[in-house]
Amino acid sequence: FSLSIITVVGSLAGIGGYFLMRAKFYRELAKGKKREEELERRVYEVAVLKEVGERVGYSLDAVKIVEIISGSIGQLLNYSTASFMIIDGENNKIRFNCNVAEPVSPSFVKDVKDRMLAAIGEMTQQYALDFEIDERIEGSVLDEAESQVVVSFFNLPIFISGKVVGIINVSSKEAGVYTEENTEVLYRIANKASEAVSKLTEVLENEKGRLSQAVESLSDGLLMVDTQYRVIIANKKLREMLGLVENPKIFDVVNALSGNFDIRSKMEEAIARGESLAGQEVNLKSKVLEVYVSKVLDKHSMRPRGVVVLFQDITD
């Protein structure tokens, strides 16, 4: 009888040891899988930050940074839709891009858009629906027959110099998809990218201030417009020559030269020909000006960025 008890106890101990060993094995397996997932997240973070860094090296365009982050989310998370919004406060517009990864209904996309607009309104303290929405839907075709709604989502705001410039949203029809653990890396990426751009913005603003002072002190009149003919630079000498207000519009310049020099046509010609136009003498009241018109190119894309016009007073 004693031997039987010892045998049973020994058997139970063996079984218990077996299950302990299995439990330890699965714990180690889980730890290994967790380390592997963390490594994948770190690799993803480094790759995205590298791409952001390369873009920031020559551009402060918030759209590009947001596009990089939102376009790479699929490497980290599953989603039904991945979307972003960019705020263009100057033109009172919001750009909404939605990438549909799997069939969803139009109401699903509308719900995503409304959630993002609400978040932007809360962050900016502005009524986001007052903005004009430029909407682009990409990826899978929307399906009216789909009835599933947004179950899981998270918003990732993008700040530059303390100001919100956009927001990224990831949404899913599945529950519990987005946890603090698997979204934390996105917040780190957003923060680091925002810090890099904010620092570069500060440096460029300082340089811009110095350049503005130099431009203002030029003895020649200088006008620069973008491709939409919005005035970017109109220095002090130009304003004095043409009798312009401090922040003139293009039609102010056109009116000041009306009957003497068709500046709008010359700008269009410079862009079309892709070269500087020869200097032209212009009689303006008691002055004789020599005017040079030249196209400005983006050094990377080689696309026109605008036109610069130089006015030299050659009256003497």
PDB file of C-alpha atoms in Angstrom:
ATOM      1  CA  PHE A   1       0.000   0.000   0.000  1.00  0.00           C
ATOM      2  CA  SER A   2       2.825   2.412   0.931  1.00  0.00           C
ATOM      3  CA  LEU A   3       4.612   1.498  -2.266  1.00  0.00           C
ATOM      4  CA  SER A   4       1.429   2.192  -4.256  1.00  0.00           C
ATOM      5  CA  ILE A   5       1.073   5.654  -2.677  1.00  0.00           C
ATOM      6  CA  ILE A   6       4.718   6.411  -3.429  1.00  0.00           C
ATOM      7  CA  THR A   7       4.192   5.275  -7.013  1.00  0.00           C
ATOM      8  CA  VAL A   8       1.073   7.464  -7.449  1.00  0.00           C
ATOM      9  CA  VAL A   9       2.730  10.474  -5.817  1.00  0.00           C
ATOM     10  CA  GLY A  10       5.781   9.961  -8.014  1.00  0.00           C
ATOM     11  CA  SER A  11       3.587   9.764 -11.092  1.00  0.00           C
ATOM     12  CA  LEU A  12       1.730  12.937 -10.116  1.00  0.00           C
ATOM     13  CA  ALA A  13       5.033  14.694  -9.502  1.00  0.00           C
ATOM     14  CA  GLY A  14       6.224  13.610 -12.938  1.00  0.00           C
ATOM     15  CA  ILE A  15       3.038  14.845 -14.579  1.00  0.00           C
ATOM     16  CA  GLY A  16       3.272  18.122 -12.648  1.00  0.00           C
ATOM     17  CA  GLY A  17       6.890  18.524 -13.724  1.00  0.00           C
ATOM     18  CA  TYR A  18       5.884  17.881 -17.329  1.00  0.00           C
ATOM     19  CA  PHE A  19       3.226  20.585 -17.243  1.00  0.00           C
ATOM     20  CA  LEU A  20       5.621  23.000 -15.505  1.00  0.00           C
ATOM     21  CA  MET A  21       8.157  22.365 -18.235  1.00  0.00           C
ATOM     22  CA  ARG A  22       5.497  22.960 -20.918  1.00  0.00           C
ATOM     23  CA  ALA A  23       4.380  26.174 -19.200  1.00  0.00           C
ATOM     24  CA  LYS A  24       7.990  27.370 -19.011  1.00  0.00           C
ATOM     25  CA  PHE A  25       8.502  26.488 -22.678  1.00  0.00           C
ATOM     26  CA  TYR A  26       5.446  28.520 -23.772  1.00  0.00           C
ATOM     27  CA  ARG A  27       6.465  31.443 -21.550  1.00  0.00           C
ATOM     28  CA  GLU A  28       9.882  31.475 -23.181  1.00  0.00           C
ATOM     29  CA  LEU A  29       8.249  31.135 -26.597  1.00  0.00           C
ATOM     30  CA  ALA A  30       5.948  34.085 -25.826  1.00  0.00           C
ATOM     31  CA  LYS A  31       8.908  36.126 -24.626  1.00  0.00           C
ATOM     32  CA  GLY A  32      10.807  35.292 -27.813  1.00  0.00           C
ATOM     33  CA  LYS A  33       7.838  36.267 -29.959  1.00  0.00           C
ATOM     34  CA  LYS A  34       7.435  39.502 -28.006  1.00  0.00           C
ATOM     35  CA  ARG A  35      11.140  40.330 -28.480  1.00  0.00           C
ATOM     36  CA  GLU A  36      10.806  39.569 -32.194  1.00  0.00           C
ATOM     37  CA  GLU A  37       7.773  41.859 -32.483  1.00  0.00           C
ATOM     38  CA  GLU A  38       9.603  44.617 -30.601  1.00  0.00           C
ATOM     39  CA  LEU A  39      12.595  44.230 -32.930  1.00  0.00           C
ATOM     40  CA  GLU A  40      10.295  44.490 -35.955  1.00  0.00           C
ATOM     41  CA  ARG A  41       8.764  47.675 -34.510  1.00  0.00           C
ATOM     42  CA  ARG A  42      12.230  49.158 -33.925  1.00  0.00           C
ATOM     43  CA  VAL A  43      13.333  48.324 -37.481  1.00  0.00           C
ATOM     44  CA  TYR A  44      10.122  49.885 -38.791  1.00  0.00           C
ATOM     45  CA  GLU A  45      10.665  53.005 -36.669  1.00  0.00           C
ATOM     46  CA  VAL A  46      14.257  53.454 -37.877  1.00  0.00           C
ATOM     47  CA  ALA A  47      13.268  52.932 -41.539  1.00  0.00           C
ATOM     48  CA  VAL A  48      10.422  55.474 -41.402  1.00  0.00           C
ATOM     49  CA  LEU A  49      12.497  58.052 -39.512  1.00  0.00           C
ATOM     50  CA  LYS A  50      15.306  57.618 -42.050  1.00  0.00           C
ATOM     51  CA  GLU A  51      12.907  58.340 -44.907  1.00  0.00           C
ATOM     52  CA  VAL A  52      11.419  61.318 -43.047  1.00  0.00           C
ATOM     53  CA  GLY A  53      14.933  62.613 -42.363  1.00  0.00           C
ATOM     54  CA  GLU A  54      15.850  62.397 -46.041  1.00  0.00           C
ATOM     55  CA  ARG A  55      12.697  64.271 -47.045  1.00  0.00           C
ATOM     56  CA  VAL A  56      13.151  66.902 -44.324  1.00  0.00           C
ATOM     57  CA  GLY A  57      16.651  67.462 -45.642  1.00  0.00           C
ATOM     58  CA  TYR A  58      15.228  69.377 -48.589  1.00  0.00           C
ATOM     59  CA  SER A  59      11.561  70.013 -47.824  1.00  0.00           C
ATOM     60  CA  LEU A  60       9.361  71.255 -45.019  1.00  0.00           C
ATOM     61  CA  ASP A  61       6.216  70.035 -46.735  1.00  0.00           C
ATOM     62  CA  ALA A  62       4.067  68.531 -43.963  1.00  0.00           C
ATOM     63  CA  VAL A  63       2.084  66.585 -46.581  1.00  0.00           C
ATOM     64  CA  LYS A  64       5.150  64.513 -47.517  1.00  0.00           C
ATOM     65  CA  ILE A  65       5.898  63.649 -43.893  1.00  0.00           C
ATOM     66  CA  VAL A  66       2.288  62.641 -43.226  1.00  0.00           C
ATOM     67  CA  GLU A  67       2.212  60.611 -46.457  1.00  0.00           C
ATOM     68  CA  ILE A  68       5.366  58.717 -45.438  1.00  0.00           C
ATOM     69  CA  ILE A  69       3.967  57.776 -42.028  1.00  0.00           C
ATOM     70  CA  SER A  70       0.436  56.926 -43.187  1.00  0.00           C
ATOM     71  CA  GLY A  71       1.726  55.034 -46.233  1.00  0.00           C
ATOM     72  CA  SER A  72       3.957  52.835 -44.072  1.00  0.00           C
ATOM     73  CA  ILE A  73       1.407  51.904 -41.383  1.00  0.00           C
ATOM     74  CA  GLY A  74       0.487  48.697 -43.225  1.00  0.00           C
ATOM     75  CA  GLN A  75       3.919  47.299 -42.299  1.00  0.00           C
ATOM     76  CA  LEU A  76       2.957  47.540 -38.627  1.00  0.00           C
ATOM     77  CA  LEU A  77      -0.823  47.263 -38.308  1.00  0.00           C
ATOM     78  CA  ASN A  78      -3.830  45.706 -39.995  1.00  0.00           C
ATOM     79  CA  TYR A  79      -6.574  48.139 -40.973  1.00  0.00           C
ATOM     80  CA  SER A  80      -9.698  48.579 -43.036  1.00  0.00           C
ATOM     81  CA  THR A  81      -8.824  52.196 -43.877  1.00  0.00           C
ATOM     82  CA  ALA A  82      -5.744  54.360 -43.337  1.00  0.00           C
ATOM     83  CA  SER A  83      -6.446  58.068 -43.772  1.00  0.00           C
ATOM     84  CA  PHE A  84      -4.865  61.452 -43.256  1.00  0.00           C
ATOM     85  CA  MET A  85      -5.963  65.072 -43.206  1.00  0.00           C
ATOM     86  CA  ILE A  86      -3.741  68.093 -43.879  1.00  0.00           C
ATOM     87  CA  ILE A  87      -4.847  71.561 -42.796  1.00  0.00           C
ATOM     88  CA  ASP A  88      -4.255  74.413 -45.247  1.00  0.00           C
ATOM     89  CA  GLY A  89      -5.255  77.327 -43.047  1.00  0.00           C
ATOM     90  CA  GLU A  90      -4.098  79.919 -45.559  1.00  0.00           C
ATOM     91  CA  ASN A  91      -6.637  78.747 -48.153  1.00  0.00           C
ATOM     92  CA  ASN A  92      -9.189  77.477 -45.602  1.00  0.00           C
ATOM     93  CA  LYS A  93      -8.967  73.925 -46.971  1.00  0.00           C
ATOM     94  CA  ILE A  94      -8.509  70.446 -45.561  1.00  0.00           C
ATOM     95  CA  ARG A  95      -7.101  67.662 -47.717  1.00  0.00           C
ATOM     96  CA  PHE A  96      -8.612  64.265 -46.856  1.00  0.00           C
ATOM     97  CA  ASN A  97      -6.965  61.114 -48.229  1.00  0.00           C
ATOM     98  CA  CYS A  98      -8.410  57.680 -47.443  1.00  0.00           C
ATOM     99  CA  ASN A  99      -6.708  54.431 -48.465  1.00  0.00           C
ATOM    100  CA  VAL A 100      -9.271  51.587 -48.390  1.00  0.00           C
ATOM    101  CA  ALA A 101      -7.550  48.244 -47.738  1.00  0.00           C
ATOM    102  CA  GLU A 102     -10.651  46.015 -47.718  1.00  0.00           C
ATOM    103  CA  PRO A 103     -14.292  46.424 -48.784  1.00  0.00           C
ATOM    104  CA  VAL A 104     -16.152  48.955 -46.652  1.00  0.00           C
ATOM    105  CA  SER A 105     -19.251  51.035 -47.211  1.00  0.00           C
ATOM    106  CA  PRO A 106     -19.337  54.756 -48.059  1.00  0.00           C
ATOM    107  CA  SER A 107     -20.846  55.345 -44.592  1.00  0.00           C
ATOM    108  CA  PHE A 108     -17.754  53.699 -43.036  1.00  0.00           C
ATOM    109  CA  VAL A 109     -15.506  56.233 -44.812  1.00  0.00           C
ATOM    110  CA  LYS A 110     -17.849  59.084 -43.834  1.00  0.00           C
ATOM    111  CA  ASP A 111     -17.664  57.979 -40.201  1.00  0.00           C
ATOM    112  CA  VAL A 112     -13.843  57.996 -40.397  1.00  0.00           C
ATOM    113  CA  LYS A 113     -13.875  61.484 -41.942  1.00  0.00           C
ATOM    114  CA  ASP A 114     -16.305  62.831 -39.319  1.00  0.00           C
ATOM    115  CA  ARG A 115     -14.178  61.434 -36.465  1.00  0.00           C
ATOM    116  CA  MET A 116     -11.082  63.079 -37.919  1.00  0.00           C
ATOM    117  CA  LEU A 117     -12.839  66.420 -38.445  1.00  0.00           C
ATOM    118  CA  ALA A 118     -14.083  66.310 -34.858  1.00  0.00           C
ATOM    119  CA  ALA A 119     -10.541  65.658 -33.605  1.00  0.00           C
ATOM    120  CA  ILE A 120      -9.123  68.522 -35.686  1.00  0.00           C
ATOM    121  CA  GLY A 121     -11.872  70.837 -34.455  1.00  0.00           C
ATOM    122  CA  GLU A 122     -11.050  69.936 -30.862  1.00  0.00           C
ATOM    123  CA  MET A 123      -7.303  70.465 -31.342  1.00  0.00           C
ATOM    124  CA  THR A 124      -7.535  73.714 -33.310  1.00  0.00           C
ATOM    125  CA  GLN A 125     -10.595  75.117 -31.549  1.00  0.00           C
ATOM    126  CA  GLN A 126     -12.055  75.769 -34.995  1.00  0.00           C
ATOM    127  CA  TYR A 127     -15.192  74.403 -36.582  1.00  0.00           C
ATOM    128  CA  ALA A 128     -13.579  72.042 -39.096  1.00  0.00           C
ATOM    129  CA  LEU A 129     -16.680  71.846 -41.307  1.00  0.00           C
ATOM    130  CA  ASP A 130     -16.105  75.521 -42.191  1.00  0.00           C
ATOM    131  CA  PHE A 131     -13.124  74.341 -44.246  1.00  0.00           C
ATOM    132  CA  GLU A 132     -13.443  73.254 -47.874  1.00  0.00           C
ATOM    133  CA  ILE A 133     -12.755  69.489 -47.996  1.00  0.00           C
ATOM    134  CA  ASP A 134     -10.603  68.136 -50.841  1.00  0.00           C
ATOM    135  CA  GLU A 135     -11.466  64.425 -50.688  1.00  0.00           C
ATOM    136  CA  ARG A 136      -9.574  61.541 -52.328  1.00  0.00           C
ATOM    137  CA  ILE A 137     -10.508  57.860 -51.888  1.00  0.00           C
ATOM    138  CA  GLU A 138      -7.984  55.243 -53.036  1.00  0.00           C
ATOM    139  CA  GLY A 139      -7.598  51.451 -52.908  1.00  0.00           C
ATOM    140  CA  SER A 140     -10.541  49.043 -52.798  1.00  0.00           C
ATOM    141  CA  VAL A 141     -13.879  50.036 -54.293  1.00  0.00           C
ATOM    142  CA  LEU A 142     -16.510  51.099 -51.745  1.00  0.00           C
ATOM    143  CA  ASP A 143     -19.329  48.578 -51.345  1.00  0.00           C
ATOM    144  CA  GLU A 144     -22.870  49.753 -50.522  1.00  0.00           C
ATOM    145  CA  ALA A 145     -23.745  46.209 -49.396  1.00  0.00           C
ATOM    146  CA  GLU A 146     -21.190  46.307 -46.563  1.00  0.00           C
ATOM    147  CA  SER A 147     -22.879  46.898 -43.214  1.00  0.00           C
ATOM    148  CA  GLN A 148     -19.959  46.749 -40.769  1.00  0.00           C
ATOM    149  CA  VAL A 149     -19.078  49.942 -38.937  1.00  0.00           C
ATOM    150  CA  VAL A 150     -15.910  51.419 -37.427  1.00  0.00           C
ATOM    151  CA  VAL A 151     -15.154  49.296 -34.353  1.00  0.00           C
ATOM    152  CA  SER A 152     -11.473  50.085 -33.693  1.00  0.00           C
ATOM    153  CA  PHE A 153      -9.619  53.294 -34.559  1.00  0.00           C
ATOM    154  CA  PHE A 154      -6.980  55.697 -33.369  1.00  0.00           C
ATOM    155  CA  ASN A 155      -5.937  59.219 -34.370  1.00  0.00           C
ATOM    156  CA  LEU A 156      -2.321  60.343 -34.603  1.00  0.00           C
ATOM    157  CA  PRO A 157      -1.967  64.157 -34.637  1.00  0.00           C
ATOM    158  CA  ILE A 158       1.017  65.763 -36.384  1.00  0.00           C
ATOM    159  CA  PHE A 159       2.395  68.967 -34.865  1.00  0.00           C
ATOM    160  CA  ILE A 160       4.973  71.354 -36.343  1.00  0.00           C
ATOM    161  CA  SER A 161       6.341  74.059 -34.047  1.00  0.00           C
ATOM    162  CA  GLY A 162       3.518  73.424 -31.596  1.00  0.00           C
ATOM    163  CA  LYS A 163       0.804  73.852 -34.242  1.00  0.00           C
ATOM    164  CA  VAL A 164      -1.322  70.987 -35.512  1.00  0.00           C
ATOM    165  CA  VAL A 165      -0.857  70.587 -39.278  1.00  0.00           C
ATOM    166  CA  GLY A 166      -2.623  67.293 -39.810  1.00  0.00           C
ATOM    167  CA  ILE A 167      -3.888  64.028 -38.425  1.00  0.00           C
ATOM    168  CA  ILE A 168      -3.507  60.346 -39.366  1.00  0.00           C
ATOM    169  CA  ASN A 169      -6.314  57.863 -38.700  1.00  0.00           C
ATOM    170  CA  VAL A 170      -6.332  54.072 -38.817  1.00  0.00           C
ATOM    171  CA  SER A 171      -9.691  52.300 -38.572  1.00  0.00           C
ATOM    172  CA  SER A 172     -10.836  48.685 -38.574  1.00  0.00           C
ATOM    173  CA  LYS A 173     -14.027  46.600 -38.621  1.00  0.00           C
ATOM    174  CA  GLU A 174     -12.420  44.298 -36.025  1.00  0.00           C
ATOM    175  CA  ALA A 175     -12.466  44.874 -32.272  1.00  0.00           C
ATOM    176  CA  GLY A 176      -9.353  45.357 -30.134  1.00  0.00           C
ATOM    177  CA  VAL A 177      -6.956  45.789 -33.047  1.00  0.00           C
ATOM    178  CA  TYR A 178      -5.062  48.822 -31.752  1.00  0.00           C
ATOM    179  CA  THR A 179      -3.357  48.643 -28.387  1.00  0.00           C
ATOM    180  CA  GLU A 180      -1.009  51.002 -26.607  1.00  0.00           C
ATOM    181  CA  GLU A 181       1.813  48.569 -27.329  1.00  0.00           C
ATOM    182  CA  ASN A 182       1.422  48.413 -31.104  1.00  0.00           C
ATOM    183  CA  THR A 183       0.632  52.108 -31.615  1.00  0.00           C
ATOM    184  CA  GLU A 184       3.310  53.527 -29.312  1.00  0.00           C
ATOM    185  CA  VAL A 185       5.933  53.354 -32.067  1.00  0.00           C
ATOM    186  CA  LEU A 186       3.769  55.584 -34.290  1.00  0.00           C
ATOM    187  CA  TYR A 187       3.579  58.238 -31.585  1.00  0.00           C
ATOM    188  CA  ARG A 188       7.369  58.101 -31.216  1.00  0.00           C
ATOM    189  CA  ILE A 189       7.843  58.476 -34.978  1.00  0.00           C
ATOM    190  CA  ALA A 190       5.383  61.392 -35.134  1.00  0.00           C
ATOM    191  CA  ASN A 191       7.076  63.152 -32.217  1.00  0.00           C
ATOM    192  CA  LYS A 192      10.592  62.710 -33.597  1.00  0.00           C
ATOM    193  CA  ALA A 193       9.576  63.817 -37.095  1.00  0.00           C
ATOM    194  CA  SER A 194       7.768  66.845 -35.665  1.00  0.00           C
ATOM    195  CA  GLU A 195      10.796  67.787 -33.566  1.00  0.00           C
ATOM    196  CA  ALA A 196      13.125  67.535 -36.573  1.00  0.00           C
ATOM    197  CA  VAL A 197      10.879  69.660 -38.779  1.00  0.00           C
ATOM    198  CA  SER A 198      10.241  72.184 -35.988  1.00  0.00           C
ATOM    199  CA  LYS A 199      13.991  72.669 -35.438  1.00  0.00           C
ATOM    200  CA  LEU A 200      14.610  73.048 -39.156  1.00  0.00           C
ATOM    201  CA  THR A 201      11.701  75.485 -39.408  1.00  0.00           C
ATOM    202  CA  GLU A 202      13.220  77.606 -36.636  1.00  0.00           C
ATOM    203  CA  VAL A 203      16.610  77.657 -38.375  1.00  0.00           C
ATOM    204  CA  LEU A 204      15.047  78.568 -41.718  1.00  0.00           C
ATOM    205  CA  GLU A 205      12.906  81.292 -40.143  1.00  0.00           C
ATOM    206  CA  ASN A 206      16.042  82.863 -38.695  1.00  0.00           C
ATOM    207  CA  GLU A 207      17.754  82.678 -42.083  1.00  0.00           C
ATOM    208  CA  LYS A 208      14.626  84.012 -43.752  1.00  0.00           C
ATOM    209  CA  GLY A 209      14.721  87.008 -41.416  1.00  0.00           C
ATOM    210  CA  ARG A 210      18.314  87.764 -42.376  1.00  0.00           C
ATOM    211  CA  LEU A 211      17.555  87.363 -46.079  1.00  0.00           C
ATOM    212  CA  SER A 212      14.501  89.607 -45.773  1.00  0.00           C
ATOM    213  CA  GLN A 213      16.648  92.350 -44.268  1.00  0.00           C
ATOM    214  CA  ALA A 214      19.163  91.974 -47.109  1.00  0.00           C
ATOM    215  CA  VAL A 215      16.396  92.088 -49.749  1.00  0.00           C
ATOM    216  CA  GLU A 216      14.821  95.148 -48.136  1.00  0.00           C
ATOM    217  CA  SER A 217      18.143  96.995 -48.256  1.00  0.00           C
ATOM    218  CA  LEU A 218      18.753  96.341 -51.999  1.00  0.00           C
ATOM    219  CA  SER A 219      19.203  99.428 -54.175  1.00  0.00           C
ATOM    220  CA  ASP A 220      17.178  97.740 -56.953  1.00  0.00           C
ATOM    221  CA  GLY A 221      13.489  96.909 -56.919  1.00  0.00           C
ATOM    222  CA  LEU A 222      12.757  93.204 -56.503  1.00  0.00           C
ATOM    223  CA  LEU A 223       9.489  91.375 -57.124  1.00  0.00           C
ATOM    224  CA  MET A 224       8.947  87.640 -56.774  1.00  0.00           C
ATOM    225  CA  VAL A 225       5.690  85.764 -57.360  1.00  0.00           C
ATOM    226  CA  ASP A 226       4.762  82.063 -57.248  1.00  0.00           C
ATOM    227  CA  THR A 227       3.175  80.095 -60.097  1.00  0.00           C
ATOM    228  CA  GLN A 228      -0.249  81.368 -58.999  1.00  0.00           C
ATOM    229  CA  TYR A 229       1.070  84.941 -59.287  1.00  0.00           C
ATOM    230  CA  ARG A 230       0.832  85.543 -55.562  1.00  0.00           C
ATOM    231  CA  VAL A 231       3.396  88.102 -54.401  1.00  0.00           C
ATOM    232  CA  ILE A 232       6.104  86.528 -52.240  1.00  0.00           C
ATOM    233  CA  ILE A 233       8.578  89.425 -52.200  1.00  0.00           C
ATOM    234  CA  ALA A 234       8.112  93.104 -52.996  1.00  0.00           C
ATOM    235  CA  ASN A 235      10.987  94.983 -51.402  1.00  0.00           C
ATOM    236  CA  LYS A 236      11.086  98.562 -50.163  1.00  0.00           C
ATOM    237  CA  LYS A 237      12.822  99.941 -53.265  1.00  0.00           C
ATOM    238  CA  LEU A 238      10.185  98.424 -55.561  1.00  0.00           C
ATOM    239  CA  ARG A 239       7.381  99.864 -53.449  1.00  0.00           C
ATOM    240  CA  GLU A 240       9.007 103.302 -53.656  1.00  0.00           C
ATOM    241  CA  MET A 241       9.535 103.040 -57.443  1.00  0.00           C
ATOM    242  CA  LEU A 242       5.946 102.015 -58.176  1.00  0.00           C
ATOM    243  CA  GLY A 243       4.182 103.769 -55.291  1.00  0.00           C
ATOM    244  CA  LEU A 244       2.873 100.549 -53.784  1.00  0.00           C
ATOM    245  CA  VAL A 245       1.468  99.737 -50.354  1.00  0.00           C
ATOM    246  CA  GLU A 246       3.544  97.603 -47.959  1.00  0.00           C
ATOM    247  CA  ASN A 247       2.000  94.225 -48.869  1.00  0.00           C
ATOM    248  CA  PRO A 248       0.936  94.630 -52.496  1.00  0.00           C
ATOM    249  CA  LYS A 249      -1.035  92.139 -54.569  1.00  0.00           C
ATOM    250  CA  ILE A 250      -0.137  91.328 -58.156  1.00  0.00           C
ATOM    251  CA  PHE A 251      -2.929  93.538 -59.516  1.00  0.00           C
ATOM    252  CA  ASP A 252      -1.395  96.496 -57.608  1.00  0.00           C
ATOM    253  CA  VAL A 253       1.863  95.951 -59.521  1.00  0.00           C
ATOM    254  CA  VAL A 254       0.002  95.473 -62.828  1.00  0.00           C
ATOM    255  CA  ASN A 255      -1.975  98.694 -62.274  1.00  0.00           C
ATOM    256  CA  ALA A 256       1.168 100.671 -61.347  1.00  0.00           C
ATOM    257  CA  LEU A 257       2.800  99.651 -64.655  1.00  0.00           C
ATOM    258  CA  SER A 258      -0.368  99.811 -66.760  1.00  0.00           C
ATOM    259  CA  GLY A 259       0.206 101.401 -70.180  1.00  0.00           C
ATOM    260  CA  ASN A 260       3.978 101.202 -69.762  1.00  0.00           C
ATOM    261  CA  PHE A 261       4.832  97.547 -69.236  1.00  0.00           C
ATOM    262  CA  ASP A 262       2.657  94.426 -69.423  1.00  0.00           C
ATOM    263  CA  ILE A 263       4.304  92.595 -66.535  1.00  0.00           C
ATOM    264  CA  ARG A 264       1.779  89.736 -66.402  1.00  0.00           C
ATOM    265  CA  SER A 265       2.414  88.793 -70.034  1.00  0.00           C
ATOM    266  CA  LYS A 266       6.173  88.962 -69.513  1.00  0.00           C
ATOM    267  CA  MET A 267       5.923  86.633 -66.518  1.00  0.00           C
ATOM    268  CA  GLU A 268       3.887  84.134 -68.522  1.00  0.00           C
ATOM    269  CA  GLU A 269       6.407  84.357 -71.372  1.00  0.00           C
ATOM    270  CA  ALA A 270       9.344  83.699 -69.008  1.00  0.00           C
ATOM    271  CA  ILE A 271       7.654  80.551 -67.653  1.00  0.00           C
ATOM    272  CA  ALA A 272       6.684  79.326 -71.135  1.00  0.00           C
ATOM    273  CA  ARG A 273      10.139  79.918 -72.658  1.00  0.00           C
ATOM    274  CA  GLY A 274      12.014  78.647 -69.612  1.00  0.00           C
ATOM    275  CA  GLU A 275      14.636  81.398 -69.797  1.00  0.00           C
ATOM    276  CA  SER A 276      15.320  84.944 -68.660  1.00  0.00           C
ATOM    277  CA  LEU A 277      14.000  87.752 -70.838  1.00  0.00           C
ATOM    278  CA  ALA A 278      16.344  90.488 -72.039  1.00  0.00           C
ATOM    279  CA  GLY A 279      16.209  93.735 -70.109  1.00  0.00           C
ATOM    280  CA  GLN A 280      13.586  96.195 -71.303  1.00  0.00           C
ATOM    281  CA  GLU A 281      13.534  99.938 -70.712  1.00  0.00           C
ATOM    282  CA  VAL A 282      10.338 101.302 -69.198  1.00  0.00           C
ATOM    283  CA  ASN A 283       9.449 104.972 -68.851  1.00  0.00           C
ATOM    284  CA  LEU A 284       7.491 105.498 -65.669  1.00  0.00           C
ATOM    285  CA  LYS A 285       6.628 109.098 -64.798  1.00  0.00           C
ATOM    286  CA  SER A 286       9.987 110.834 -64.264  1.00  0.00           C
ATOM    287  CA  LYS A 287      11.960 107.573 -64.089  1.00  0.00           C
ATOM    288  CA  VAL A 288      13.515 105.244 -66.625  1.00  0.00           C
ATOM    289  CA  LEU A 289      13.633 101.652 -65.389  1.00  0.00           C
ATOM    290  CA  GLU A 290      15.318  98.615 -66.870  1.00  0.00           C
ATOM    291  CA  VAL A 291      13.288  95.493 -66.144  1.00  0.00           C
ATOM    292  CA  TYR A 292      14.583  91.898 -66.156  1.00  0.00           C
ATOM    293  CA  VAL A 293      12.179  88.940 -65.892  1.00  0.00           C
ATOM    294  CA  SER A 294      13.381  85.441 -65.012  1.00  0.00           C
ATOM    295  CA  LYS A 295      11.774  82.084 -64.164  1.00  0.00           C
ATOM    296  CA  VAL A 296      12.599  80.457 -60.811  1.00  0.00           C
ATOM    297  CA  LEU A 297      13.026  76.649 -60.826  1.00  0.00           C
ATOM    298  CA  ASP A 298      12.880  74.074 -58.050  1.00  0.00           C
ATOM    299  CA  LYS A 299      16.420  72.669 -58.036  1.00  0.00           C
ATOM    300  CA  HIS A 300      15.201  69.113 -57.298  1.00  0.00           C
ATOM    301  CA  SER A 301      12.152  68.706 -59.540  1.00  0.00           C
ATOM    302  CA  MET A 302      13.242  71.406 -62.044  1.00  0.00           C
ATOM    303  CA  ARG A 303       9.646  72.578 -62.148  1.00  0.00           C
ATOM    304  CA  PRO A 304       8.780  76.296 -62.161  1.00  0.00           C
ATOM    305  CA  ARG A 305       8.336  77.780 -58.694  1.00  0.00           C
ATOM    306  CA  GLY A 306       7.558  81.286 -59.854  1.00  0.00           C
ATOM    307  CA  VAL A 307       9.052  84.389 -61.448  1.00  0.00           C
ATOM    308  CA  VAL A 308      11.470  87.040 -60.208  1.00  0.00           C
ATOM    309  CA  VAL A 309      11.486  90.561 -61.687  1.00  0.00           C
ATOM    310  CA  LEU A 310      14.343  93.008 -61.138  1.00  0.00           C
ATOM    311  CA  PHE A 311      13.805  96.774 -61.601  1.00  0.00           C
ATOM    312  CA  GLN A 312      16.908  98.948 -62.011  1.00  0.00           C
ATOM    313  CA  ASP A 313      16.626 102.732 -61.991  1.00  0.00           C
ATOM    314  CA  ILE A 314      18.761 103.926 -64.943  1.00  0.00           C
ATOM    315  CA  THR A 315      17.335 107.450 -65.091  1.00  0.00           C
ATOM    316  CA  ASP A 316      20.765 109.087 -64.554  1.00  0.00           C
TER     317      ASP A 316
END
